[in-house]
Coordinates of C-alpha atoms in Angstrom, one line a residue:
M1 CA 99.7 74.2 116.3
T2 CA 103.0 74.6 116.3
E3 CA 105.8 75.0 119.0
P4 CA 107.2 78.2 120.0
A5 CA 110.8 77.7 119.0
E6 CA 113.2 77.8 121.9
P7 CA 115.6 81.1 122.4
A8 CA 119.5 81.0 122.2
I9 CA 121.5 80.8 124.2
P10 CA 124.7 83.4 123.9
Q11 CA 127.3 81.8 122.6
A12 CA 130.3 82.9 124.0
R13 CA 133.2 84.1 122.3
P14 CA 136.2 81.8 122.2
G15 CA 139.7 84.1 123.0
P16 CA 142.6 85.2 120.8
P17 CA 144.9 82.0 122.6
R18 CA 146.9 82.3 124.6
R19 CA 150.3 82.4 122.9
R20 CA 153.0 80.5 125.1
P21 CA 156.9 82.1 124.0
A22 CA 158.6 78.2 123.1
P23 CA 160.9 76.6 124.6
A24 CA 163.8 77.1 121.3
R25 CA 162.9 81.3 120.9
L26 CA 163.7 81.2 125.7
A27 CA 166.4 79.5 124.7
L28 CA 167.7 81.3 121.5
A29 CA 167.3 84.7 123.7
G30 CA 169.5 83.9 127.2
A31 CA 171.5 82.9 124.5
R32 CA 171.6 86.2 122.7
W33 CA 171.7 87.8 126.0
L34 CA 174.8 85.2 127.3
L35 CA 177.0 86.5 124.0
L36 CA 176.1 90.3 124.3
A37 CA 176.9 90.5 127.9
V38 CA 179.9 88.4 127.6
A39 CA 181.2 90.9 124.6
T40 CA 180.1 93.8 127.6
G41 CA 182.0 91.9 129.8
F42 CA 185.1 91.2 128.1
A43 CA 185.5 95.0 126.2
A44 CA 184.7 96.3 129.4
G45 CA 187.4 94.2 131.8
L46 CA 190.5 95.2 128.7
A47 CA 189.1 98.9 129.1
A48 CA 190.2 98.6 132.3
A49 CA 192.9 97.7 132.1
I50 CA 194.2 99.5 129.0
F51 CA 192.9 102.8 131.8
V52 CA 194.8 101.5 134.9
A53 CA 197.9 100.7 132.6
L54 CA 198.4 104.2 131.7
L55 CA 197.4 106.0 134.7
R56 CA 200.3 104.7 136.5
L57 CA 202.6 104.9 133.0
L58 CA 201.2 109.2 133.2
T59 CA 201.6 108.9 137.8
H60 CA 204.8 108.3 137.3
G61 CA 206.1 110.4 134.1
L62 CA 204.8 113.7 135.2
L63 CA 204.8 113.7 138.6
G64 CA 207.6 110.9 139.3
G65 CA 209.9 112.5 136.4
L66 CA 208.8 115.9 136.5
A67 CA 208.3 117.1 140.1
G68 CA 209.8 114.2 141.4
F69 CA 207.3 112.9 143.8
E70 CA 205.7 109.4 143.9
P71 CA 202.3 108.3 145.9
A72 CA 201.2 106.2 148.2
T73 CA 200.3 102.9 146.9
T74 CA 198.2 99.8 147.2
V75 CA 198.6 95.7 147.7
T76 CA 197.5 95.6 143.7
E77 CA 200.8 98.2 142.2
G78 CA 203.6 95.1 144.2
H79 CA 204.4 97.0 146.8
V80 CA 202.9 99.1 149.4
D81 CA 204.8 102.7 149.9
G82 CA 203.9 105.9 151.2
W83 CA 203.9 109.5 149.8
T84 CA 207.5 111.2 149.1
G85 CA 208.6 114.5 149.5
F86 CA 208.8 117.3 146.3
D87 CA 212.4 116.6 144.7
R88 CA 211.0 119.8 142.4
P89 CA 208.1 121.6 143.8
W90 CA 207.5 124.2 142.0
A91 CA 207.4 121.9 138.8
L92 CA 203.9 120.1 140.9
P93 CA 201.8 123.2 140.1
L94 CA 202.7 123.9 136.9
I95 CA 202.4 119.8 136.1
T96 CA 198.2 120.1 138.2
C97 CA 198.0 122.8 135.9
G98 CA 198.6 121.8 132.3
G99 CA 197.5 118.3 132.9
A100 CA 194.0 119.6 134.1
L101 CA 194.2 122.1 130.9
L102 CA 195.7 119.3 128.2
A103 CA 192.6 117.5 129.6
S104 CA 190.2 120.1 129.1
L105 CA 190.9 121.0 126.0
I106 CA 190.7 117.7 124.5
V107 CA 187.4 117.8 126.3
D108 CA 186.2 121.0 124.2
R109 CA 187.7 119.6 121.1
T110 CA 186.0 116.2 120.5
A111 CA 184.0 114.9 123.4
P112 CA 182.5 117.6 125.6
E113 CA 179.6 115.4 127.5
T114 CA 183.4 113.5 128.6
A115 CA 184.3 116.7 130.7
G116 CA 182.9 116.1 134.3
H117 CA 182.5 112.2 137.0
G118 CA 182.0 109.6 134.0
T119 CA 179.4 108.2 136.6
D120 CA 176.8 110.3 136.0
A121 CA 177.0 110.8 132.8
A122 CA 177.1 107.0 132.2
I123 CA 173.4 106.8 134.0
D124 CA 171.7 110.1 132.3
A125 CA 173.1 108.3 128.8
A126 CA 171.1 104.6 130.2
H127 CA 167.8 107.0 131.0
A128 CA 167.3 109.8 127.8
D129 CA 169.6 107.8 125.3
P130 CA 171.1 104.1 126.1
N131 CA 171.2 103.6 122.5
G132 CA 172.9 107.6 121.9
T133 CA 177.1 107.2 122.8
R134 CA 179.5 108.0 120.2
G135 CA 182.2 105.7 119.2
R136 CA 184.7 108.0 120.3
V137 CA 183.2 108.4 124.1
P138 CA 185.5 106.0 125.5
A139 CA 189.2 106.2 124.0
I140 CA 189.0 110.3 124.8
K141 CA 188.1 109.7 128.4
T142 CA 190.3 107.4 128.6
I143 CA 192.7 109.5 127.5
T144 CA 191.6 113.1 129.5
A145 CA 191.3 111.2 132.7
G146 CA 194.4 109.6 132.6
L147 CA 196.1 113.4 131.8
T148 CA 193.8 114.7 135.4
L149 CA 194.8 111.7 137.6
G150 CA 197.8 111.2 136.1
S151 CA 199.1 115.1 136.7
G152 CA 198.3 114.9 140.4
G153 CA 194.3 115.6 139.9
S154 CA 192.2 114.2 143.2
G155 CA 189.3 112.3 141.5
G156 CA 189.3 109.0 141.3
T157 CA 189.0 106.2 138.0
E158 CA 186.0 104.4 138.5
G159 CA 184.0 107.5 137.0
P160 CA 185.6 107.0 134.0
I161 CA 185.7 103.7 133.6
A162 CA 182.3 103.4 134.5
Q163 CA 181.6 106.4 131.0
I164 CA 183.9 103.8 129.4
G165 CA 181.5 100.2 130.4
G166 CA 178.1 102.4 129.2
A167 CA 179.7 103.1 126.0
L168 CA 181.2 100.1 125.6
G169 CA 177.3 98.5 126.2
S170 CA 175.9 101.7 124.4
I171 CA 177.8 100.6 121.3
L172 CA 177.2 96.9 121.6
S173 CA 173.6 98.2 121.5
R174 CA 173.3 100.2 118.2
R175 CA 175.2 96.7 116.4
A176 CA 172.9 94.5 117.8
G177 CA 169.8 96.9 117.2
L178 CA 168.1 96.6 121.1
T179 CA 165.6 98.2 121.6
G180 CA 165.4 101.1 124.6
T181 CA 165.1 99.2 127.3
Q182 CA 166.8 96.5 126.3
A183 CA 169.9 99.0 125.6
R184 CA 169.0 100.7 129.1
T185 CA 170.4 97.5 130.6
L186 CA 173.3 97.2 128.8
V187 CA 174.8 99.7 128.8
M188 CA 174.3 99.4 133.2
T189 CA 175.8 96.5 132.5
G190 CA 179.0 97.2 130.8
L191 CA 178.6 100.1 133.8
G192 CA 179.5 98.2 136.4
A193 CA 181.8 95.5 134.5
G194 CA 183.9 98.0 134.0
V195 CA 183.4 99.3 138.1
G196 CA 183.6 96.0 139.0
A197 CA 186.8 94.9 136.9
I198 CA 188.6 98.4 138.3
F199 CA 187.9 97.4 142.2
Q200 CA 189.2 93.7 141.6
A201 CA 185.1 93.0 142.8
P202 CA 182.9 91.7 140.3
L203 CA 180.1 90.2 142.8
S204 CA 179.7 94.5 143.9
G205 CA 180.2 95.6 140.1
A206 CA 176.8 93.2 139.2
L207 CA 175.0 94.9 142.2
L208 CA 175.9 98.9 141.5
A209 CA 174.3 98.5 137.8
A210 CA 171.2 97.8 139.4
E211 CA 171.6 100.2 142.0
L212 CA 172.7 102.8 140.5
M213 CA 169.7 104.0 138.5
F214 CA 167.8 105.0 140.5
L215 CA 167.3 106.6 143.7
R216 CA 165.5 104.1 145.9
G217 CA 165.4 100.5 145.1
F218 CA 166.8 98.1 142.3
G219 CA 166.7 98.0 139.4
W220 CA 166.4 94.6 138.1
R221 CA 166.1 94.0 135.1
A222 CA 170.0 94.6 134.4
M223 CA 170.9 91.9 136.6
P224 CA 170.8 88.8 135.0
A225 CA 173.6 90.3 132.4
A226 CA 175.3 92.2 134.3
L227 CA 176.7 89.3 137.1
P228 CA 178.2 87.2 133.5
A229 CA 179.8 90.3 132.2
S230 CA 181.2 91.2 136.1
F231 CA 182.9 88.1 136.1
V232 CA 184.6 87.9 132.7
A233 CA 185.4 91.9 133.3
F234 CA 187.2 91.0 136.4
G235 CA 188.6 87.9 134.8
V236 CA 190.0 90.0 131.6
F237 CA 191.4 92.6 133.9
G238 CA 193.2 90.5 136.1
I239 CA 194.5 88.5 133.5
F240 CA 197.1 91.5 133.2
L241 CA 197.1 93.2 136.3
G242 CA 196.2 90.3 138.3
Y243 CA 193.5 89.6 141.0
G244 CA 194.6 89.8 144.8
P245 CA 192.0 92.4 146.0
M246 CA 192.1 96.0 145.6
F247 CA 193.8 96.6 149.5
G248 CA 195.3 92.8 150.4
D249 CA 193.3 90.7 153.0
V250 CA 192.9 92.9 155.8
S251 CA 191.1 90.3 157.8
P252 CA 193.5 89.2 160.6
A253 CA 193.5 93.5 161.2
A254 CA 189.4 93.9 161.0
G255 CA 188.6 93.1 164.7
F256 CA 185.9 94.4 166.7
A257 CA 184.3 94.2 170.0
G258 CA 181.7 95.2 171.6
R259 CA 182.9 98.5 173.5
D260 CA 183.2 99.4 169.7
V261 CA 179.3 100.1 168.3
A262 CA 179.2 103.6 170.3
A263 CA 182.2 104.8 168.0
F264 CA 180.3 103.1 164.9
A265 CA 177.5 105.4 165.5
V266 CA 179.4 108.3 165.6
L267 CA 181.2 107.3 162.6
G268 CA 177.8 107.0 160.8
V269 CA 176.3 109.9 161.5
L270 CA 179.7 112.3 161.0
C271 CA 179.3 109.7 157.4
G272 CA 176.1 112.0 156.7
V273 CA 176.9 114.5 157.4
L274 CA 180.8 114.6 155.2
G275 CA 178.5 112.7 152.0
R276 CA 176.4 116.1 152.6
C277 CA 178.5 118.3 152.1
Y278 CA 180.2 116.5 149.9
A279 CA 177.5 117.0 147.2
F280 CA 176.7 120.4 148.2
S281 CA 180.3 121.1 147.7
L282 CA 181.0 119.4 144.4
H283 CA 177.7 120.5 143.1
G284 CA 178.0 124.2 144.2
V285 CA 181.1 124.1 142.5
G286 CA 179.9 122.7 139.7
A287 CA 176.7 125.2 139.4
L288 CA 179.2 128.3 139.8
T289 CA 181.5 127.0 136.9
G290 CA 178.2 126.4 134.8
R291 CA 177.6 129.9 135.6
F292 CA 180.5 131.1 134.0
T293 CA 180.4 129.3 130.8
R294 CA 178.0 129.0 130.0
P295 CA 176.6 130.4 126.7
A296 CA 175.8 134.6 127.0
A297 CA 173.2 136.6 126.5
G298 CA 174.1 139.7 123.5
P299 CA 176.3 140.4 120.8
R300 CA 179.1 142.2 123.4
R301 CA 179.6 140.1 126.2
R302 CA 181.5 136.7 126.5
T303 CA 181.7 133.8 128.3
V304 CA 185.0 132.1 129.9
P305 CA 185.8 128.8 127.6
R306 CA 185.2 126.2 129.2
W307 CA 188.9 125.0 129.5
L308 CA 189.9 127.5 132.3
P309 CA 188.4 126.8 135.1
P310 CA 189.7 123.0 134.8
A311 CA 193.0 124.5 134.2
L312 CA 192.4 127.1 137.3
G313 CA 191.7 124.1 139.6
G314 CA 194.3 122.4 139.1
L315 CA 196.6 125.1 139.5
A316 CA 194.5 125.5 142.9
V317 CA 195.1 121.2 143.7
G318 CA 198.4 121.9 142.8
L319 CA 199.3 124.5 145.8
L320 CA 196.9 122.1 147.7
G321 CA 199.5 119.6 147.1
L322 CA 202.3 120.9 148.1
A323 CA 200.8 121.7 152.3
V324 CA 199.4 118.4 152.1
P325 CA 200.0 115.6 149.7
A326 CA 197.5 112.9 150.2
V327 CA 194.8 114.9 148.4
L328 CA 196.8 114.3 144.9
G329 CA 195.5 111.6 142.2
P330 CA 193.1 108.7 143.0
G331 CA 193.8 108.7 146.9
Y332 CA 193.6 104.6 147.3
G333 CA 197.1 104.6 148.7
V334 CA 196.2 106.9 151.8
I335 CA 193.5 104.2 152.4
Q336 CA 196.2 101.8 152.6
Q337 CA 198.4 103.5 154.8
E338 CA 195.5 104.3 157.2
L339 CA 194.5 100.4 157.4
D340 CA 197.8 99.9 159.4
E341 CA 198.1 101.4 162.5
S342 CA 201.3 101.9 162.7
A343 CA 201.0 104.1 159.5
L344 CA 198.1 106.3 160.9
L345 CA 199.4 106.3 164.3
G346 CA 202.7 108.4 162.7
M347 CA 201.1 110.4 161.3
S348 CA 199.8 113.8 162.3
V349 CA 197.1 114.5 164.0
W350 CA 196.4 117.3 162.2
L351 CA 196.8 115.7 158.8
V352 CA 193.9 113.1 160.7
L353 CA 191.1 115.0 161.4
L354 CA 191.2 117.9 158.4
L355 CA 191.8 115.2 155.1
P356 CA 187.9 114.7 154.7
L357 CA 187.7 118.5 154.2
L358 CA 190.5 119.4 152.6
K359 CA 190.2 115.9 150.1
I360 CA 186.4 117.0 149.4
A361 CA 187.7 121.0 148.6
A362 CA 190.1 119.0 146.0
T363 CA 187.8 116.7 144.6
S364 CA 185.3 119.8 143.6
L365 CA 188.3 121.9 142.1
S366 CA 189.2 119.0 139.7
I367 CA 185.8 117.0 139.6
G368 CA 183.9 119.9 139.5
T369 CA 185.1 122.7 137.7
G370 CA 184.6 120.3 134.8
G371 CA 188.0 118.3 134.6
S372 CA 187.6 114.5 133.5
G373 CA 187.0 112.3 137.0
G374 CA 185.7 110.4 138.5
V375 CA 184.0 110.8 142.0
F376 CA 182.8 107.5 143.7
G377 CA 186.9 106.8 144.7
P378 CA 186.8 110.5 146.5
G379 CA 184.8 109.3 148.5
L380 CA 185.7 106.1 149.4
V381 CA 188.5 108.1 150.6
I382 CA 186.6 110.6 152.5
G383 CA 185.4 108.1 154.5
A384 CA 188.0 106.2 154.7
A385 CA 189.8 109.5 156.4
T386 CA 186.5 109.5 158.8
G387 CA 187.1 106.4 159.8
A388 CA 190.4 107.4 160.8
A389 CA 189.5 110.6 162.5
V390 CA 187.3 108.4 164.6
W391 CA 189.6 106.2 165.7
R392 CA 192.6 108.3 167.1
V393 CA 190.3 110.2 168.8
A394 CA 188.8 107.3 170.8
E395 CA 191.7 105.3 170.7
P396 CA 193.3 107.9 173.3
L397 CA 190.0 108.1 175.0
G398 CA 189.3 103.7 175.5
A399 CA 186.3 104.2 173.0
S400 CA 188.1 101.7 171.5
G401 CA 189.4 98.6 171.8
A402 CA 190.2 97.9 168.0
G403 CA 192.9 98.9 165.5
P404 CA 192.0 102.0 162.7
A405 CA 191.5 98.8 160.0
P406 CA 187.8 98.5 160.6
F407 CA 186.7 102.1 160.9
V408 CA 188.8 102.4 158.3
I409 CA 186.6 100.6 156.2
V410 CA 183.6 100.9 157.6
G411 CA 183.6 104.7 156.9
M412 CA 184.6 103.8 153.1
A413 CA 181.4 102.5 153.2
V414 CA 179.7 104.1 154.6
C415 CA 180.0 107.6 153.5
L416 CA 179.5 106.4 150.0
G417 CA 176.8 104.1 150.1
A418 CA 174.8 106.2 151.6
I419 CA 175.0 109.4 149.2
V420 CA 174.8 108.5 146.0
H421 CA 172.3 105.7 147.5
A422 CA 173.9 102.4 146.6
P423 CA 173.8 100.3 150.3
F424 CA 174.6 97.2 149.0
G425 CA 177.0 97.7 145.6
C426 CA 179.4 99.8 147.9
A427 CA 179.8 98.1 151.3
V428 CA 180.1 94.1 149.0
L429 CA 182.3 95.9 147.4
V430 CA 185.0 97.3 150.5
L431 CA 184.2 93.7 151.6
E432 CA 185.9 92.7 148.4
S433 CA 188.3 94.2 148.4
T434 CA 189.2 93.8 152.0
R435 CA 187.9 90.9 152.3
T436 CA 186.4 91.7 155.4
P437 CA 182.9 90.6 155.9
E438 CA 182.7 89.8 158.9
L439 CA 182.0 93.9 158.8
A440 CA 179.1 93.6 157.9
L441 CA 176.9 94.4 160.9
P442 CA 178.9 97.3 161.8
I443 CA 178.4 98.3 158.1
A444 CA 174.7 97.9 158.2
L445 CA 174.4 99.7 161.7
A446 CA 176.9 102.9 160.6
M447 CA 174.6 103.0 157.1
A448 CA 171.3 103.8 158.2
L449 CA 172.7 106.1 160.3
A450 CA 173.9 108.0 157.6
Y451 CA 170.6 107.2 155.2
L452 CA 169.0 109.4 157.8
V453 CA 171.0 112.3 157.8
V454 CA 171.7 111.6 153.8
G455 CA 168.0 112.3 153.1
D456 CA 167.5 112.8 149.2
H457 CA 170.3 113.9 148.5
T458 CA 172.1 112.0 146.0
L459 CA 175.8 112.5 144.1
Y460 CA 174.4 111.5 141.4
R461 CA 172.1 114.4 140.2
S462 CA 171.0 112.1 136.9
Q463 CA 169.5 109.4 139.8
R464 CA 165.2 108.5 139.0
E465 CA 162.7 107.2 141.0
R466 CA 161.9 103.5 139.6
D467 CA 160.0 104.0 136.4
E468 CA 160.3 99.2 136.4
R469 CA 158.8 96.7 138.1
G470 CA 160.5 96.2 141.2
L471 CA 160.5 92.8 143.0
R472 CA 156.9 94.3 145.1
D473 CA 155.5 94.2 141.6
V474 CA 156.8 91.3 140.4
L475 CA 155.3 89.1 143.4
S476 CA 151.2 92.0 143.6
S477 CA 151.0 90.6 139.9
A478 CA 151.5 86.5 140.2
A479 CA 149.8 86.3 142.5
A480 CA 146.9 88.9 140.9
R481 CA 146.8 86.2 138.2
L482 CA 147.4 83.1 140.6
R483 CA 143.7 84.5 142.1
R484 CA 142.3 85.1 138.0
G485 CA 143.5 82.0 137.3
R486 CA 140.9 80.3 140.4
A487 CA 137.6 82.5 140.0
V488 CA 135.6 81.2 137.6
P489 CA 134.2 84.3 135.7
D490 CA 130.6 84.8 135.2
V491 CA 129.4 84.6 131.4
P492 CA 125.0 87.0 131.8
V493 CA 122.7 84.4 130.3
P494 CA 118.9 85.4 129.8
A495 CA 116.8 84.4 132.8
S496 CA 114.5 81.6 130.6
A497 CA 117.9 79.9 129.8
P498 CA 118.4 76.4 131.5
A499 CA 121.2 75.8 134.4
S500 CA 122.9 73.6 132.3
A501 CA 123.2 75.9 129.4
S502 CA 124.5 78.5 131.9
A503 CA 127.5 75.8 134.0
S504 CA 128.6 76.2 130.1
A505 CA 128.5 79.6 129.1
S506 CA 130.7 79.8 131.8
V507 CA 132.5 77.4 132.1
S508 CA 133.4 77.9 128.4
A509 CA 134.1 81.8 129.4
P510 CA 137.8 83.3 127.7
E511 CA 140.6 83.7 129.9
P512 CA 142.3 86.6 129.2
P513 CA 145.6 86.2 127.4
E514 CA 149.0 86.6 128.2
P515 CA 151.5 88.7 126.2
A516 CA 153.9 87.5 124.4
L517 CA 157.4 86.9 125.2
N518 CA 158.8 89.5 122.0
D519 CA 155.2 92.0 122.1
P520 CA 156.2 95.2 122.6
A521 CA 156.3 95.7 125.7
P522 CA 153.5 98.6 127.6
P523 CA 155.1 102.3 127.7
D524 CA 156.7 103.4 130.8
D525 CA 154.6 101.6 133.8
D526 CA 157.1 98.5 132.5
G527 CA 159.9 99.7 132.4
T528 CA 160.8 101.0 129.3
C529 CA 163.0 104.1 128.5
R530 CA 161.4 107.5 128.2
T531 CA 162.2 108.9 125.3
T532 CA 161.6 112.6 127.6
P533 CA 164.0 113.3 130.6
E534 CA 162.2 113.8 133.7
P535 CA 163.0 116.5 136.2
T536 CA 166.0 114.8 138.8
R537 CA 166.0 115.3 142.5
K538 CA 168.8 117.6 143.2

């Protein structure tokens, strides 16, 4: 009689082998990204130098030649001077109106996407269509922003160069055949490189490329490419316009005492309040302008032409500039004057106290109506003016033992950093452009208070909640992977099987495969670019 056959022991099926990236493939991918980052930084730095040179030429020709007015200058312009009077005051409103009108006509006829402040447009392009920026955008934005700011319009230089640098990154990504996620990284790389070059603060450019995308957290994917691109852009820009800090070395005048802490706290709260006022005013004027310029329903109803509100806004800014010349143009020279104690004491007390509100009004009229310029730079001017006002009030009361420089520098970083939700990038930008690392602690104190006041309000409505893995997610994933590697998976074995077979089956269980380096990333949850726009945070 034959013995019954033993039951077959189920064998674990072998899983697919792990695909690990070869060193050569990793090196090739790294070299490709380095080449793209260097190319983007070179293009952004060259574009920033061209834009600044054009702006200086137009400012000297339009305001200086026609109105007989010279704005205040910074250290990087070779000489530090305050603003002058008007030889022909009647010409100023005509110049600001004409420059804004010509710029808005060019925008309306050639590239409507270049209207308004460019940083928001660049962030929106990075989220929605990073490969889709048209090739004409850099040239059109350079010309129109130069006309708007060179004729006296109140706006910043960073918005135009942010859109120009982002557009250059988009064009390069399209030529290189990058995917949506990769193209988004390159767009933000160009944005940060341009801003870092024009403020001569390369480290802050890389940080802003990572911070400005989201309301909270960092876009860590942009950092490896943004760092080399920002330093290359800084190097190229410096070849033509110099390498010194934008406002010079202010460190000798930046000392502060312990009794200044209360004044810094008050400054932080005021910067938060004025940041919210700035965003409310800019968005309110923009909404009112859009209400009159959007296409109307019905065959007999007409809308206001899109070129008319910027022209009217330019006219209003020109009239305001006759009374307060400090609101004209980007205003970086005004910051330079406020850093100097003697120059600040020479200003009218009422001018020092009202300048933050007047700059908010002028920028809303110039950029909120659709004019081509930036809103990042005016945020620095508003913060600096707020710091100067706090010092001007605290100094006679004995509440401050320092000069105005610490308050001006802290106000610059805090007012802008809180309302654009980029505290690290803005703080480093200000510290780099003034060479004052000793003010990091007062900035941190004031920034925390300003953040409490600002809340979820932001100057850039295209910012979204973070949709890519952050540092905490990466660390959690690594810890989970380590725990899975230590655990021994169980494979079900029939009860009649011997213990040795159960052990062998457990040992031979396959490990979960890891994704390959070049495999497509899963949708949305791992940082891919969404194809449908998300609701933006108002």
